[in-house]
Amino acid sequence: MSLRHAVLGLLAEMDGSSGYDLMRMFEVSLANVWGATQSQLYGELAKLTADGFIEVVEEGPRGRKAYGVTAAGREELRRWLTETAPKAVRRDEVLLRVFFLGLVTPEQREEYLRGRAAELAERQAGIEAVEEAVSWGEDDLSRYGRLVMEYGKRFMAMRREWMEWALRELEDPPTSAR
Amino acid sequence: MSLRHAVLGLLAEMDGSSGYDLMRMFEVSLANVWGATQSQLYGELAKLTADGFIEVVEEGPRGRKAYGVTAAGREELRRWLTETAPKAVRRDEVLLRVFFLGLVTPEQREEYLRGRAAELAERQAGIEAVEEAVSWGEDDLSRYGRLVMEYGKRFMAMRREWMEWALRELEDPPTSAR
DNA sequence: CAAGACATGTAAGAAGTTACATGATTGG
DNA sequence: CCAATCATGTAACTTCTTACATGTCTTG
């Protein structure tokens, strides 16, 4: 139930946001760590309201609802952060496919890895664009967002290096039984 | 629908496996790239059979069913590998929480990062145990499994380094506005 | 003969995806 | 005035998780 806490956390740091505001936040800053669709977000806002963790603090034009975290919501967030352990979900379709690369031709293997490397380069460019666009302040979200951003950079660099290594490995296999 | 293809791929490389066999395979070799529960696996086997992608090739003791991939299954696998693009799911609860580290005390922040680092060390030990236990041959699964294993090692090393960096960063913040 | 491994399944519910559906406000 | 952006929601479907349920074979 992490989407719930992602919403709660975001709202705790940006009180008075609307679903639409949060959606953009998910797109730019949270995209790399926890994705959410618009549909999911609005649904979760409704559930959080029903559960008393957030409330509508203001209604604006176009039906805009600004939400705020309640005391119960803050407590829930604290509980989540300090009393529950994150579970590592290990699901990576890119790597899953590497497992089965023996089922295609050598050309397709190489094409695959090169394609993924290209995607990575795109994402790297994307993260750098965000880094420049965002005005990094001294608020908590900026402070910890920077840590996450640095992680993203290291992650992508690591993957790229691995892909280059894997390509070399395919070219020149280290056979013990040549 | 990647679980489907994970099962199909595994079965393509290990024809005649049972649900139980595949389950263990998921636990040891696929655990880091695509997790699956027992329940999901048996369900998927039933669906794959209904769709004609796999078939029961033999029935053994204790109700054991050995499956084999059909021609249609092989074609589906090939199609998936060569004609569809993997989608990068970006969901990492460990990093999500880093985003909200401003909501807890400095002690809790440090405790959090140290705790994750400890978990990582455990996983690293686990992967090394698997590496030693598995008899790496020259078959495809071994060949490409080794690539994935190397990725896992690099991934964990990267995370560990990042955590150490983040801990230093928290201790001694790089404030532009001191 | 008992414990442990082998072996398969079902059911209920939570979470996530995709597509549809609608309408208001604002800036050029 | 029209296009873009703001803004919220619903419905159908798929996928994933957790828990329950049952029974067989092998080995010491």
CSV table of C-alpha atoms (C1' of nucleotides) in Angstrom, one decimal:
chain,number,residue,atom,x,y,z
A,1,MET,CA,0.0,0.0,0.0
A,2,SER,CA,2.7,2.4,-0.9
A,3,LEU,CA,0.8,4.6,-3.3
A,4,ARG,CA,-1.3,5.6,-0.3
A,5,HIS,CA,1.9,6.7,1.5
A,6,ALA,CA,3.4,8.4,-1.5
A,7,VAL,CA,0.3,10.5,-1.7
A,8,LEU,CA,0.2,11.2,2.0
A,9,GLY,CA,3.9,12.1,2.1
A,10,LEU,CA,3.6,14.4,-0.9
A,11,LEU,CA,0.6,16.1,0.6
A,12,ALA,CA,2.4,16.5,3.9
A,13,GLU,CA,5.1,18.4,2.3
A,14,MET,CA,2.8,20.3,-0.1
A,15,ASP,CA,-0.3,21.0,1.8
A,16,GLY,CA,-3.2,22.4,-0.2
A,17,SER,CA,-2.4,20.5,-3.4
A,18,SER,CA,-5.1,19.2,-5.7
A,19,GLY,CA,-5.2,15.8,-7.3
A,20,TYR,CA,-4.0,17.5,-10.5
A,21,ASP,CA,-1.1,19.1,-8.7
A,22,LEU,CA,-0.1,15.8,-7.2
A,23,MET,CA,-0.3,14.1,-10.6
A,24,ARG,CA,2.3,16.5,-12.0
A,25,MET,CA,4.4,15.9,-9.0
A,26,PHE,CA,4.3,12.2,-9.6
A,27,GLU,CA,5.3,12.8,-13.2
A,28,VAL,CA,8.3,14.9,-12.5
A,29,SER,CA,9.7,14.1,-9.2
A,30,LEU,CA,8.3,10.7,-8.2
A,31,ALA,CA,8.2,9.1,-11.6
A,32,ASN,CA,11.5,7.2,-11.1
A,33,VAL,CA,10.6,5.8,-7.7
A,34,TRP,CA,6.9,5.3,-7.7
A,35,GLY,CA,4.7,5.6,-10.7
A,36,ALA,CA,1.0,6.3,-10.5
A,37,THR,CA,-1.7,6.8,-13.1
A,38,GLN,CA,-4.3,9.6,-12.9
A,39,SER,CA,-7.0,7.1,-12.3
A,40,GLN,CA,-5.2,5.5,-9.4
A,41,LEU,CA,-4.4,8.9,-7.8
A,42,TYR,CA,-8.0,10.1,-7.7
A,43,GLY,CA,-9.1,6.8,-6.4
A,44,GLU,CA,-6.6,6.9,-3.6
A,45,LEU,CA,-7.5,10.5,-2.7
A,46,ALA,CA,-11.1,9.4,-2.3
A,47,LYS,CA,-10.1,6.4,-0.1
A,48,LEU,CA,-7.7,8.5,2.0
A,49,THR,CA,-10.5,11.0,2.6
A,50,ALA,CA,-13.0,8.3,3.5
A,51,ASP,CA,-10.4,6.9,5.9
A,52,GLY,CA,-9.9,10.3,7.5
A,53,PHE,CA,-6.2,10.7,6.6
A,54,ILE,CA,-6.7,13.7,4.4
A,55,GLU,CA,-9.5,16.3,3.9
A,56,VAL,CA,-10.6,18.8,1.4
A,57,VAL,CA,-9.5,22.2,2.8
A,58,GLU,CA,-10.6,24.4,-0.1
A,59,GLU,CA,-12.6,24.2,-3.3
A,60,GLY,CA,-11.4,26.3,-6.2
A,61,PRO,CA,-12.5,26.9,-9.8
A,62,ARG,CA,-13.2,24.0,-12.1
A,63,GLY,CA,-14.1,21.8,-9.3
A,64,ARG,CA,-10.6,22.0,-7.9
A,65,LYS,CA,-10.2,20.4,-4.5
A,66,ALA,CA,-7.3,21.3,-2.3
A,67,TYR,CA,-6.4,18.6,0.2
A,68,GLY,CA,-4.7,18.8,3.5
A,69,VAL,CA,-3.3,16.0,5.7
A,70,THR,CA,-5.2,15.4,9.0
A,71,ALA,CA,-3.6,14.6,12.3
A,72,ALA,CA,-4.5,10.9,11.8
A,73,GLY,CA,-2.9,11.1,8.3
A,74,ARG,CA,0.3,12.5,9.8
A,75,GLU,CA,0.4,9.8,12.4
A,76,GLU,CA,-0.2,7.2,9.7
A,77,LEU,CA,2.7,8.6,7.7
A,78,ARG,CA,5.0,8.6,10.7
A,79,ARG,CA,4.0,5.0,11.5
A,80,TRP,CA,4.7,3.9,8.0
A,81,LEU,CA,8.1,5.6,7.9
A,82,THR,CA,9.3,4.5,11.3
A,83,GLU,CA,7.6,1.2,12.1
A,84,THR,CA,7.2,-0.6,8.8
A,85,ALA,CA,10.0,-2.0,6.6
A,86,PRO,CA,10.1,-1.4,2.9
A,87,LYS,CA,9.8,-4.4,0.8
A,88,ALA,CA,12.1,-4.7,-2.2
A,89,VAL,CA,10.0,-5.6,-5.2
A,90,ARG,CA,12.3,-7.2,-7.7
A,91,ARG,CA,10.8,-6.8,-11.1
A,92,ASP,CA,12.8,-5.7,-14.0
A,93,GLU,CA,11.5,-6.6,-17.5
A,94,VAL,CA,14.7,-5.5,-19.2
A,95,LEU,CA,16.7,-8.0,-17.1
A,96,LEU,CA,14.1,-10.7,-17.4
A,97,ARG,CA,14.5,-10.7,-21.1
A,98,VAL,CA,18.3,-11.0,-20.8
A,99,PHE,CA,17.7,-14.4,-19.2
A,100,PHE,CA,16.1,-15.5,-22.4
A,101,LEU,CA,18.5,-14.0,-24.9
A,102,GLY,CA,19.6,-17.5,-25.9
A,103,LEU,CA,16.4,-17.9,-27.7
A,104,VAL,CA,17.1,-15.3,-30.4
A,105,THR,CA,19.9,-14.7,-32.9
A,106,PRO,CA,23.2,-13.1,-32.0
A,107,GLU,CA,22.1,-10.0,-34.1
A,108,GLN,CA,18.9,-9.7,-32.1
A,109,ARG,CA,20.8,-10.0,-28.8
A,110,GLU,CA,23.1,-7.2,-29.7
A,111,GLU,CA,20.2,-5.1,-31.0
A,112,TYR,CA,18.4,-5.7,-27.8
A,113,LEU,CA,21.2,-4.5,-25.6
A,114,ARG,CA,21.9,-1.5,-27.8
A,115,GLY,CA,18.3,-0.5,-27.8
A,116,ARG,CA,18.1,-0.6,-24.0
A,117,ALA,CA,21.3,1.5,-23.8
A,118,ALA,CA,19.7,4.0,-26.1
A,119,GLU,CA,16.7,4.2,-23.9
A,120,LEU,CA,18.9,4.7,-21.0
A,121,ALA,CA,20.7,7.6,-22.7
A,122,GLU,CA,17.3,9.2,-23.2
A,123,ARG,CA,16.3,8.8,-19.6
A,124,GLN,CA,19.6,10.2,-18.5
A,125,ALA,CA,19.0,13.3,-20.7
A,126,GLY,CA,15.5,13.5,-19.1
A,127,ILE,CA,16.8,13.5,-15.6
A,128,GLU,CA,19.3,16.1,-16.3
A,129,ALA,CA,16.6,18.3,-17.8
A,130,VAL,CA,14.5,17.9,-14.7
A,131,GLU,CA,17.5,18.7,-12.5
A,132,GLU,CA,18.1,22.0,-14.3
A,133,ALA,CA,14.4,22.9,-14.5
A,134,VAL,CA,13.6,22.3,-10.9
A,135,SER,CA,14.5,25.1,-8.5
A,136,TRP,CA,16.3,23.3,-5.8
A,137,GLY,CA,15.7,25.1,-2.5
A,138,GLU,CA,16.5,24.2,1.0
A,139,ASP,CA,13.2,22.7,1.8
A,140,ASP,CA,12.9,19.0,2.7
A,141,LEU,CA,11.5,17.9,-0.6
A,142,SER,CA,14.5,19.5,-2.4
A,143,ARG,CA,17.0,18.2,0.1
A,144,TYR,CA,15.9,14.6,-0.1
A,145,GLY,CA,14.8,14.9,-3.7
A,146,ARG,CA,18.4,15.6,-4.5
A,147,LEU,CA,19.5,12.4,-2.9
A,148,VAL,CA,17.0,10.5,-5.0
A,149,MET,CA,18.1,12.3,-8.1
A,150,GLU,CA,21.7,11.4,-7.4
A,151,TYR,CA,20.6,7.8,-7.0
A,152,GLY,CA,18.9,7.9,-10.4
A,153,LYS,CA,22.0,9.1,-12.0
A,154,ARG,CA,24.2,6.5,-10.5
A,155,PHE,CA,21.6,3.8,-11.3
A,156,MET,CA,21.6,4.7,-15.0
A,157,ALA,CA,25.3,5.0,-15.2
A,158,MET,CA,25.6,1.6,-13.6
A,159,ARG,CA,23.2,0.1,-16.1
A,160,ARG,CA,25.0,1.6,-19.0
A,161,GLU,CA,28.3,0.3,-17.9
A,162,TRP,CA,26.8,-3.1,-17.4
A,163,MET,CA,25.3,-3.1,-20.8
A,164,GLU,CA,28.6,-2.3,-22.4
A,165,TRP,CA,30.2,-5.0,-20.4
A,166,ALA,CA,27.5,-7.5,-21.5
A,167,LEU,CA,28.0,-6.6,-25.1
A,168,ARG,CA,31.7,-7.3,-24.9
A,169,GLU,CA,30.9,-10.5,-23.1
A,170,LEU,CA,28.6,-11.6,-25.9
A,171,GLU,CA,31.2,-10.8,-28.5
A,172,ASP,CA,34.0,-12.5,-26.8
A,173,PRO,CA,32.6,-15.2,-24.5
A,174,PRO,CA,34.7,-16.3,-21.5
A,175,THR,CA,34.4,-20.0,-22.2
A,176,SER,CA,36.1,-22.4,-19.9
A,177,ALA,CA,35.3,-25.1,-22.4
A,178,ARG,CA,36.4,-23.6,-25.7
B,1,MET,CA,1.9,-9.7,-19.0
B,2,SER,CA,5.5,-10.6,-18.3
B,3,LEU,CA,4.9,-13.4,-15.9
B,4,ARG,CA,3.4,-15.3,-18.8
B,5,HIS,CA,6.6,-14.8,-20.8
B,6,ALA,CA,8.8,-15.6,-17.9
B,7,VAL,CA,7.1,-19.0,-17.5
B,8,LEU,CA,7.1,-19.6,-21.2
B,9,GLY,CA,10.8,-18.7,-21.4
B,10,LEU,CA,11.8,-20.9,-18.5
B,11,LEU,CA,9.8,-23.8,-19.9
B,12,ALA,CA,11.4,-23.3,-23.3
B,13,GLU,CA,14.8,-23.7,-21.8
B,14,MET,CA,13.7,-26.5,-19.4
B,15,ASP,CA,11.2,-28.6,-21.2
B,16,GLY,CA,9.4,-31.1,-19.1
B,17,SER,CA,9.4,-29.0,-15.9
B,18,SER,CA,6.4,-29.1,-13.5
B,19,GLY,CA,4.9,-26.1,-11.7
B,20,TYR,CA,6.8,-27.1,-8.7
B,21,ASP,CA,10.1,-27.2,-10.6
B,22,LEU,CA,9.4,-23.8,-12.1
B,23,MET,CA,8.5,-22.4,-8.7
B,24,ARG,CA,12.0,-23.3,-7.4
B,25,MET,CA,13.5,-21.8,-10.5
B,26,PHE,CA,11.7,-18.6,-9.8
B,27,GLU,CA,13.0,-18.6,-6.3
B,28,VAL,CA,16.6,-19.1,-7.1
B,29,SER,CA,17.4,-17.7,-10.5
B,30,LEU,CA,14.6,-15.4,-11.4
B,31,ALA,CA,13.9,-14.0,-7.9
B,32,ASN,CA,15.9,-10.8,-8.6
B,33,VAL,CA,14.3,-10.0,-11.9
B,34,TRP,CA,10.8,-11.2,-11.7
B,35,GLY,CA,9.1,-12.5,-8.6
B,36,ALA,CA,6.1,-14.8,-8.7
B,37,THR,CA,4.1,-16.5,-6.0
B,38,GLN,CA,3.1,-20.1,-6.2
B,39,SER,CA,-0.5,-19.2,-6.6
B,40,GLN,CA,0.2,-17.0,-9.6
B,41,LEU,CA,2.4,-19.6,-11.2
B,42,TYR,CA,-0.2,-22.4,-11.1
B,43,GLY,CA,-2.8,-20.0,-12.4
B,44,GLU,CA,-0.6,-18.9,-15.3
B,45,LEU,CA,0.2,-22.5,-16.2
B,46,ALA,CA,-3.6,-23.1,-16.5
B,47,LYS,CA,-4.1,-20.1,-18.6
B,48,LEU,CA,-1.1,-20.8,-20.9
B,49,THR,CA,-2.5,-24.3,-21.3
B,50,ALA,CA,-6.0,-23.0,-22.2
B,51,ASP,CA,-4.4,-20.6,-24.7
B,52,GLY,CA,-2.5,-23.5,-26.3
B,53,PHE,CA,1.0,-22.1,-25.6
B,54,ILE,CA,2.0,-25.0,-23.4
B,55,GLU,CA,0.7,-28.5,-22.8
B,56,VAL,CA,1.0,-31.3,-20.4
B,57,VAL,CA,3.5,-33.7,-21.8
B,58,GLU,CA,3.6,-36.2,-19.0
B,59,GLU,CA,1.9,-37.0,-15.7
B,60,GLY,CA,4.0,-38.3,-12.9
B,61,PRO,CA,3.6,-39.3,-9.3
B,62,ARG,CA,1.7,-37.1,-6.8
B,63,GLY,CA,-0.2,-35.5,-9.6
B,64,ARG,CA,2.9,-34.1,-11.1
B,65,LYS,CA,2.4,-32.5,-14.5
B,66,ALA,CA,5.3,-32.0,-16.8
B,67,TYR,CA,4.8,-29.2,-19.3
B,68,GLY,CA,6.2,-28.5,-22.7
B,69,VAL,CA,6.0,-25.5,-24.9
B,70,THR,CA,3.9,-25.9,-28.1
B,71,ALA,CA,4.8,-24.4,-31.4
B,72,ALA,CA,2.4,-21.6,-30.8
B,73,GLY,CA,4.1,-21.0,-27.4
B,74,ARG,CA,7.5,-20.8,-29.0
B,75,GLU,CA,6.2,-18.3,-31.6
B,76,GLU,CA,4.6,-16.2,-28.9
B,77,LEU,CA,7.9,-16.2,-27.0
B,78,ARG,CA,9.8,-15.2,-30.1
B,79,ARG,CA,7.3,-12.4,-30.8
B,80,TRP,CA,7.6,-11.1,-27.3
B,81,LEU,CA,11.3,-11.1,-27.3
B,82,THR,CA,11.8,-9.5,-30.7
B,83,GLU,CA,8.7,-7.4,-31.4
B,84,THR,CA,7.7,-5.9,-28.1
B,85,ALA,CA,9.5,-3.4,-26.0
B,86,PRO,CA,10.1,-3.9,-22.3
B,87,LYS,CA,8.5,-1.3,-20.2
B,88,ALA,CA,10.5,0.0,-17.3
B,89,VAL,CA,8.5,-0.2,-14.2
B,90,ARG,CA,9.9,2.3,-11.8
B,91,ARG,CA,8.9,1.4,-8.4
B,92,ASP,CA,11.2,1.4,-5.5
B,93,GLU,CA,9.9,1.6,-2.0
B,94,VAL,CA,13.3,2.1,-0.4
B,95,LEU,CA,13.9,5.2,-2.5
B,96,LEU,CA,10.3,6.4,-2.2
B,97,ARG,CA,10.9,6.7,1.5
B,98,VAL,CA,14.0,8.6,1.1
B,99,PHE,CA,11.9,11.3,-0.5
B,100,PHE,CA,10.1,11.7,2.8
B,101,LEU,CA,13.0,11.5,5.2
B,102,GLY,CA,12.5,15.1,6.1
B,103,LEU,CA,9.5,14.0,8.1
B,104,VAL,CA,11.4,12.1,10.7
B,105,THR,CA,14.2,12.8,13.1
B,106,PRO,CA,17.9,12.9,12.1
B,107,GLU,CA,18.5,9.7,14.1
B,108,GLN,CA,15.7,7.9,12.3
B,109,ARG,CA,17.0,9.0,9.0
B,110,GLU,CA,20.4,7.6,9.7
B,111,GLU,CA,18.8,4.4,11.2
B,112,TYR,CA,16.8,4.0,8.0
B,113,LEU,CA,19.8,4.2,5.7
B,114,ARG,CA,21.9,2.0,7.8
B,115,GLY,CA,19.1,-0.6,8.0
B,116,ARG,CA,18.8,-0.6,4.2
B,117,ALA,CA,22.6,-1.0,3.9
B,118,ALA,CA,22.4,-4.0,6.2
B,119,GLU,CA,19.7,-5.6,4.1
B,120,LEU,CA,21.8,-5.1,1.1
B,121,ALA,CA,24.8,-6.8,2.6
B,122,GLU,CA,22.5,-9.8,3.3
B,123,ARG,CA,21.3,-9.9,-0.2
B,124,GLN,CA,24.9,-9.6,-1.4
B,125,ALA,CA,25.8,-12.6,0.7
B,126,GLY,CA,22.7,-14.4,-0.7
B,127,ILE,CA,23.7,-13.8,-4.3
B,128,GLU,CA,27.2,-15.1,-3.7
B,129,ALA,CA,25.8,-18.2,-2.1
B,130,VAL,CA,23.7,-18.9,-5.2
B,131,GLU,CA,26.6,-18.2,-7.5
B,132,GLU,CA,28.6,-20.8,-5.7
B,133,ALA,CA,25.8,-23.3,-5.4
B,134,VAL,CA,24.7,-23.3,-9.0
B,135,SER,CA,26.6,-25.3,-11.4
B,136,TRP,CA,27.3,-22.9,-14.2
B,137,GLY,CA,27.5,-24.7,-17.5
B,138,GLU,CA,27.6,-23.7,-21.1
B,139,ASP,CA,23.9,-23.9,-21.7
B,140,ASP,CA,21.9,-20.7,-22.5
B,141,LEU,CA,20.4,-20.3,-19.1
B,142,SER,CA,23.8,-20.4,-17.5
B,143,ARG,CA,25.3,-18.1,-20.0
B,144,TYR,CA,22.7,-15.4,-19.8
B,145,GLY,CA,22.0,-16.1,-16.1
B,146,ARG,CA,25.6,-15.1,-15.5
B,147,LEU,CA,25.0,-11.8,-17.1
B,148,VAL,CA,22.0,-11.2,-14.9
B,149,MET,CA,24.0,-12.3,-11.9
B,150,GLU,CA,26.7,-9.8,-12.7
B,151,TYR,CA,24.1,-7.1,-13.0
B,152,GLY,CA,22.7,-8.0,-9.6
B,153,LYS,CA,26.2,-7.6,-8.1
B,154,ARG,CA,26.8,-4.3,-9.7
B,155,PHE,CA,23.3,-3.1,-8.7
B,156,MET,CA,23.9,-3.9,-5.0
B,157,ALA,CA,27.3,-2.4,-5.0
B,158,MET,CA,26.0,0.8,-6.5
B,159,ARG,CA,23.2,1.0,-3.9
B,160,ARG,CA,25.7,0.5,-1.1
B,161,GLU,CA,28.0,3.2,-2.4
B,162,TRP,CA,25.0,5.5,-2.8
B,163,MET,CA,23.9,4.9,0.8
B,164,GLU,CA,27.3,5.6,2.1
B,165,TRP,CA,27.4,8.8,0.1
B,166,ALA,CA,23.9,9.8,1.3
B,167,LEU,CA,24.8,9.2,4.9
B,168,ARG,CA,27.8,11.5,4.5
B,169,GLU,CA,25.6,14.0,2.8
B,170,LEU,CA,23.1,14.0,5.7
B,171,GLU,CA,25.9,14.5,8.2
B,172,ASP,CA,27.5,17.3,6.4
B,173,PRO,CA,25.0,19.0,4.1
B,174,PRO,CA,26.2,20.9,1.1
B,175,THR,CA,24.2,24.1,1.8
B,176,SER,CA,24.5,26.9,-0.7
B,177,ALA,CA,22.6,29.0,1.8
B,178,ARG,CA,24.4,28.3,5.0
C,1,DC,C1',5.8,-44.6,10.5
C,2,DA,C1',6.5,-39.8,10.7
C,3,DA,C1',8.6,-35.7,8.9
C,4,DG,C1',9.7,-33.3,5.1
C,5,DA,C1',9.6,-32.5,0.5
C,6,DC,C1',6.7,-32.8,-3.5
C,7,DA,C1',2.7,-31.4,-5.8
C,8,DT,C1',-1.5,-28.8,-7.2
C,9,DG,C1',-5.1,-26.0,-6.7
C,10,DT,C1',-9.0,-22.2,-5.1
C,11,DA,C1',-10.9,-17.9,-3.2
C,12,DA,C1',-11.1,-13.2,-1.8
C,13,DG,C1',-9.5,-9.0,-2.0
C,14,DA,C1',-6.0,-5.3,-3.1
C,15,DA,C1',-3.6,-2.8,-6.5
C,16,DG,C1',-2.7,-1.4,-11.1
C,17,DT,C1',-3.9,-0.4,-16.1
C,18,DT,C1',-6.5,1.4,-20.0
C,19,DA,C1',-10.0,3.6,-21.8
C,20,DC,C1',-13.8,6.4,-21.6
C,21,DA,C1',-16.3,10.5,-20.2
C,22,DT,C1',-17.2,15.3,-19.0
C,23,DG,C1',-16.7,19.9,-18.2
C,24,DA,C1',-14.6,24.8,-16.8
C,25,DT,C1',-11.2,28.4,-17.2
C,26,DT,C1',-7.6,31.0,-19.3
C,27,DG,C1',-4.4,33.1,-22.5
C,28,DG,C1',-3.4,34.5,-26.9
D,1,DC,C1',-13.2,32.3,-29.8
D,2,DC,C1',-10.5,28.4,-29.8
D,3,DA,C1',-6.9,25.7,-28.1
D,4,DA,C1',-4.5,24.3,-24.3
D,5,DT,C1',-4.5,23.4,-19.8
D,6,DC,C1',-6.9,22.5,-15.6
D,7,DA,C1',-9.7,19.3,-13.3
D,8,DT,C1',-12.2,15.2,-11.7
D,9,DG,C1',-14.2,11.1,-12.1
D,10,DT,C1',-16.0,6.0,-13.5
D,11,DA,C1',-15.9,1.2,-15.5
D,12,DA,C1',-14.0,-2.9,-17.0
D,13,DC,C1',-10.3,-5.7,-16.8
D,14,DT,C1',-5.8,-7.7,-15.5
D,15,DT,C1',-2.4,-8.7,-12.2
D,16,DC,C1',-0.7,-9.7,-7.6
D,17,DT,C1',-1.0,-11.0,-2.8
D,18,DT,C1',-2.4,-13.7,1.1
D,19,DA,C1',-4.5,-17.4,3.0
D,20,DC,C1',-6.6,-21.6,2.9
D,21,DA,C1',-7.0,-26.5,1.4
D,22,DT,C1',-5.6,-31.0,0.2
D,23,DG,C1',-3.2,-35.0,-0.7
D,24,DT,C1',1.2,-38.1,-2.1
D,25,DC,C1',5.7,-40.0,-2.0
D,26,DT,C1',10.3,-40.9,-0.1
D,27,DT,C1',13.7,-41.4,3.3
D,28,DG,C1',15.6,-42.4,7.6
